[in-house]
PDB file of C-alpha atoms in Angstrom:
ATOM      1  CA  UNK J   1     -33.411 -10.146  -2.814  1.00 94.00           C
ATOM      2  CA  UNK J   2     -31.561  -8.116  -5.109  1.00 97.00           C
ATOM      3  CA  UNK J   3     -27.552  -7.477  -4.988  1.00 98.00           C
ATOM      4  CA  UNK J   4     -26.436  -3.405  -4.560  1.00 98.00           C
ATOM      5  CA  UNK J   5     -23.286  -2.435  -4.826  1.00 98.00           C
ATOM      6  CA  UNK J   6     -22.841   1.212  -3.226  1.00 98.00           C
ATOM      7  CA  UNK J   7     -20.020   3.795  -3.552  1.00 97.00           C
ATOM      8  CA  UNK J   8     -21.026   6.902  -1.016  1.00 94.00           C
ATOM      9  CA  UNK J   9     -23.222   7.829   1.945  1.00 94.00           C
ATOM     10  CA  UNK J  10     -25.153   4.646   1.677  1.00 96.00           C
ATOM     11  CA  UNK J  11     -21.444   2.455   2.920  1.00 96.00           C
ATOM     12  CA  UNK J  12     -21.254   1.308   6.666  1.00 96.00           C
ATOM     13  CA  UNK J  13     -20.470   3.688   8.824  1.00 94.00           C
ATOM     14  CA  UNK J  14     -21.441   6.995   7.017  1.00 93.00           C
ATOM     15  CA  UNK J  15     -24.309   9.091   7.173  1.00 90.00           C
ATOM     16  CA  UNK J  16     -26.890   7.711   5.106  1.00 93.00           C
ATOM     17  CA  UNK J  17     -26.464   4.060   5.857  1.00 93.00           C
ATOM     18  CA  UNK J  18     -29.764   3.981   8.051  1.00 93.00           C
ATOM     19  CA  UNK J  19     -31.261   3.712   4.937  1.00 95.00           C
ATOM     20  CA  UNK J  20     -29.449  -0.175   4.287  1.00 96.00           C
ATOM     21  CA  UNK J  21     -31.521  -0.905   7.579  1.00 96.00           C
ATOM     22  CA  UNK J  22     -32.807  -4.289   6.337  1.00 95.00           C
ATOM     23  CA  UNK J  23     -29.962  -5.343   3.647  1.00 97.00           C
ATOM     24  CA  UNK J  24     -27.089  -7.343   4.654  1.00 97.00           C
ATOM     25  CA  UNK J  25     -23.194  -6.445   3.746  1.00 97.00           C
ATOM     26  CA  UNK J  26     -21.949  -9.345   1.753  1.00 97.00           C
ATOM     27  CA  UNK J  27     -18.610  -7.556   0.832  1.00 96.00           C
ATOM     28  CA  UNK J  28     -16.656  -4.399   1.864  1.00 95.00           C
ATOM     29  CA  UNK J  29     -13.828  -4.484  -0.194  1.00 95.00           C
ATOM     30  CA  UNK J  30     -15.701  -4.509  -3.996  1.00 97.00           C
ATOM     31  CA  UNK J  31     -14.567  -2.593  -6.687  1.00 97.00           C
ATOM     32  CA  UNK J  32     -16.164  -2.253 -10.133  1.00 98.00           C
ATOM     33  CA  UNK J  33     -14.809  -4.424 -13.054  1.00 96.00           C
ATOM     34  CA  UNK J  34     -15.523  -1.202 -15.948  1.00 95.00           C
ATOM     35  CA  UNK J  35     -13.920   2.205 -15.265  1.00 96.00           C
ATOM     36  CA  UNK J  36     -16.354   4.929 -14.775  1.00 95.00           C
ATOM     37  CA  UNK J  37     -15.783   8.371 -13.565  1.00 94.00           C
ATOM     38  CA  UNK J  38     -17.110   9.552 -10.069  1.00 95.00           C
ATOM     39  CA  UNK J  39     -17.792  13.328  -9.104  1.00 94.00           C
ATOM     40  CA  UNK J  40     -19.251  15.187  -5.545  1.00 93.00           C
ATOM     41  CA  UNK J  41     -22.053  17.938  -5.778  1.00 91.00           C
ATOM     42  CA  UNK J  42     -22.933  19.413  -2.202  1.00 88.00           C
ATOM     43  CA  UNK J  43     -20.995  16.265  -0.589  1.00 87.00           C
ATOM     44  CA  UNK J  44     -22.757  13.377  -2.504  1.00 90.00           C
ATOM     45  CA  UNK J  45     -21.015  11.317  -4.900  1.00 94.00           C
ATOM     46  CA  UNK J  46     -22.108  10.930  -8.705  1.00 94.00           C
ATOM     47  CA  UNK J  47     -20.664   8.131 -10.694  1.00 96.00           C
ATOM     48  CA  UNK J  48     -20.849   8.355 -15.109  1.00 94.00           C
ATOM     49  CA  UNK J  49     -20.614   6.287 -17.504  1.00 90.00           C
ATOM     50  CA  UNK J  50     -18.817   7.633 -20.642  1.00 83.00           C
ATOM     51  CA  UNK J  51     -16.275   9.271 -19.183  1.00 77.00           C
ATOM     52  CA  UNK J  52     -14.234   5.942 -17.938  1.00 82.00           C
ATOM     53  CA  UNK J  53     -11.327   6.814 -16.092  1.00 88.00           C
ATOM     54  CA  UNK J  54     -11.383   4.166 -13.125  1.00 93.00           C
ATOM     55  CA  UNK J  55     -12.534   1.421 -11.123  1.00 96.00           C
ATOM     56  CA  UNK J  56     -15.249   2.966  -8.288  1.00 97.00           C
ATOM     57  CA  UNK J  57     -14.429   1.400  -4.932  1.00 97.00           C
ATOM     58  CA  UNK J  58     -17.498   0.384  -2.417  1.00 98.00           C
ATOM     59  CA  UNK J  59     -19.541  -2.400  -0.765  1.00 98.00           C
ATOM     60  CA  UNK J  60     -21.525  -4.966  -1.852  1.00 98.00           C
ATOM     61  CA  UNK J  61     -25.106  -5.329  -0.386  1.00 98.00           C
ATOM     62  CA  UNK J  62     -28.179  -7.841  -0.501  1.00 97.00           C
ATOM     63  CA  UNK J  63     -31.371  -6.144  -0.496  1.00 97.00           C
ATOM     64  CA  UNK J  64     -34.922  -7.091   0.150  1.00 97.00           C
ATOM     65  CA  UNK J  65     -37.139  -5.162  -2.514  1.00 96.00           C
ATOM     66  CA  UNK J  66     -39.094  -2.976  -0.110  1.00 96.00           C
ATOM     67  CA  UNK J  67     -35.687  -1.566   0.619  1.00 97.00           C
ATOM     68  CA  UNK J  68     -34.733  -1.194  -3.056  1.00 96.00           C
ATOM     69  CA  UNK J  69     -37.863   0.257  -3.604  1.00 95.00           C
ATOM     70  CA  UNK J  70     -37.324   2.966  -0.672  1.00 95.00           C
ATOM     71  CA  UNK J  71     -34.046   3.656  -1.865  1.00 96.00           C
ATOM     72  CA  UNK J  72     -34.984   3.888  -5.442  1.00 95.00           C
ATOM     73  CA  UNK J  73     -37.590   6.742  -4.342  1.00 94.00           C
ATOM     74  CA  UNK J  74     -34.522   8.264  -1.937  1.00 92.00           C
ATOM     75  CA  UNK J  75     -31.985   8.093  -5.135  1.00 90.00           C
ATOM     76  CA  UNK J  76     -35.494  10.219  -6.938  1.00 82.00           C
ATOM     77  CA  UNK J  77     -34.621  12.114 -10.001  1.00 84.00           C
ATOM     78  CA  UNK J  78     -30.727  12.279 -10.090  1.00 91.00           C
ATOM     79  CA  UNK J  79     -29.860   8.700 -10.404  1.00 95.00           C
ATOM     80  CA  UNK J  80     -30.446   5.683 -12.044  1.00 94.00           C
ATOM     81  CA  UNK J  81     -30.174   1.911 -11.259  1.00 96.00           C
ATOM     82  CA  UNK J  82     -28.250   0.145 -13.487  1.00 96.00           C
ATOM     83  CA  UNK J  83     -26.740  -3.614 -13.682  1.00 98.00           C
ATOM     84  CA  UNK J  84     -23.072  -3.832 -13.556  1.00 97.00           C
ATOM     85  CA  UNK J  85     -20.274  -5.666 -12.825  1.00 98.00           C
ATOM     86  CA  UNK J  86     -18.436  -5.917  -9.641  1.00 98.00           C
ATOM     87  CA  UNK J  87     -15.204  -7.553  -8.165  1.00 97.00           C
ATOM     88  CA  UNK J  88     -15.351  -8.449  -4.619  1.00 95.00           C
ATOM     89  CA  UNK J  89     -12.181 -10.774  -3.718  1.00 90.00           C
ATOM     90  CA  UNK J  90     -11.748 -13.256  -6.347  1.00 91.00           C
ATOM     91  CA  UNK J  91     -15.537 -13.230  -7.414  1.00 94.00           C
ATOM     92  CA  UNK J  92     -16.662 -11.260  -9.908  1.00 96.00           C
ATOM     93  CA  UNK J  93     -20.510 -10.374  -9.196  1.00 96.00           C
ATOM     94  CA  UNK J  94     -23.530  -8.547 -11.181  1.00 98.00           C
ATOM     95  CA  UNK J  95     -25.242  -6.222  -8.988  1.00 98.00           C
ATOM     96  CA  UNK J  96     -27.147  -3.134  -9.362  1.00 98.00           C
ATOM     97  CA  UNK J  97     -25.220   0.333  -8.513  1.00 98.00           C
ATOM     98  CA  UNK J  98     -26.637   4.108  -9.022  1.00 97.00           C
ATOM     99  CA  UNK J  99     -25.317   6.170 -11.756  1.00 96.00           C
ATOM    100  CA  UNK J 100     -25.785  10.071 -11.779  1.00 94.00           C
ATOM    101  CA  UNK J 101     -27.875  11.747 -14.570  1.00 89.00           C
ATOM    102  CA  UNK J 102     -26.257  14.899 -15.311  1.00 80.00           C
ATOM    103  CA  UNK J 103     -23.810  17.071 -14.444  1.00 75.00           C
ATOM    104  CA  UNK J 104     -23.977  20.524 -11.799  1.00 76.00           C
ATOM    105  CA  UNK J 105     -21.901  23.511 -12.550  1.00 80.00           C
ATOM    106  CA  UNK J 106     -19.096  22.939  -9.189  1.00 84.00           C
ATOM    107  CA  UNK J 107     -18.665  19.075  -8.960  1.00 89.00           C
ATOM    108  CA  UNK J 108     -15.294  17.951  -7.925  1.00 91.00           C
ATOM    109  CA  UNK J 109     -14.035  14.766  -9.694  1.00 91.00           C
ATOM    110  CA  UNK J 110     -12.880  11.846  -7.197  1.00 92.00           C
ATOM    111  CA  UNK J 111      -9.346  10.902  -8.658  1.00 86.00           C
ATOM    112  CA  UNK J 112      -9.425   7.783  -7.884  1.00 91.00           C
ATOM    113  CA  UNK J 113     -13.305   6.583  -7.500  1.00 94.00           C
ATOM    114  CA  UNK J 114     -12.647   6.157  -3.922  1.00 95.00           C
ATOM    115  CA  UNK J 115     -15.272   7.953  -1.745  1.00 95.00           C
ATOM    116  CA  UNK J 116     -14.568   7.181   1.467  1.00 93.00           C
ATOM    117  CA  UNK J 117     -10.978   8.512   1.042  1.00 92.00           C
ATOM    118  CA  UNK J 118     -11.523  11.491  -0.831  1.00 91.00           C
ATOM    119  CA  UNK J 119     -14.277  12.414   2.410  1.00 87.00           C
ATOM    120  CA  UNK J 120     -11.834  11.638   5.206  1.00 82.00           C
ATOM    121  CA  UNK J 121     -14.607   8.746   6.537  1.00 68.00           C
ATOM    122  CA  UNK J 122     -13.150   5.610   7.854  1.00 58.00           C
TER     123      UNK J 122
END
């Protein structure tokens, strides 16, 4: 099992969390410990490095690897899987997260690194 922290479609309750089917939600409430910079391209979110602006809110997940490897093949060519760190409470966790890999001509930047509340989604 491998720890995941996600950021966009792939929280609870939104559209692409069919895809967790198999992980379990160890904590909703994380938030990255580094600042990064997250952006939305045809209503999916991209997170950078190198452009550090603030801490990206999302969930914390445990994954088998047959789900990993599904999602890592879902994620294909416009993200990568990274190790980083993670805050969830008063723990501070390592867990891998999805980074974008280049920029589109149109994305919006999230001001805050807060999906969920930039999209309206509860």
């Amino acid at each position: 099992m491998k720890r995941l922290f996600v950021y966009g479609t792939l929280m609870s309750g939104l559209d692409k969390n069919g895809r967790m089917a198999g992980a379990r939600l160890l904590c909703r409430d994380c938030r990255t410990l580094s600042d990064f910079s997250m952006y939305i391209y045809e209503g999916f979110p991209f997170v950078f490095e190198g452009r550090n602006r603030y801490r990206i809110k999302g969930e914390l997940y445990e994954v088998p690897a047959d789900v990993l490897k599904c999602l890592d093949e879902y994620e294909g060519g416009f993200y990568f899987r990274k190790l980083t760190e993670v805050e969830c409470g008063c723990d501070t966790i390592t867990a891998f997260m999805y980074f974008g890999r280049g920029h589109f001509f149109g994305m919006k930047e999230v001001s805050d690194g807060d999906y969920r509340k930039f999209s309206g989604e509860k």
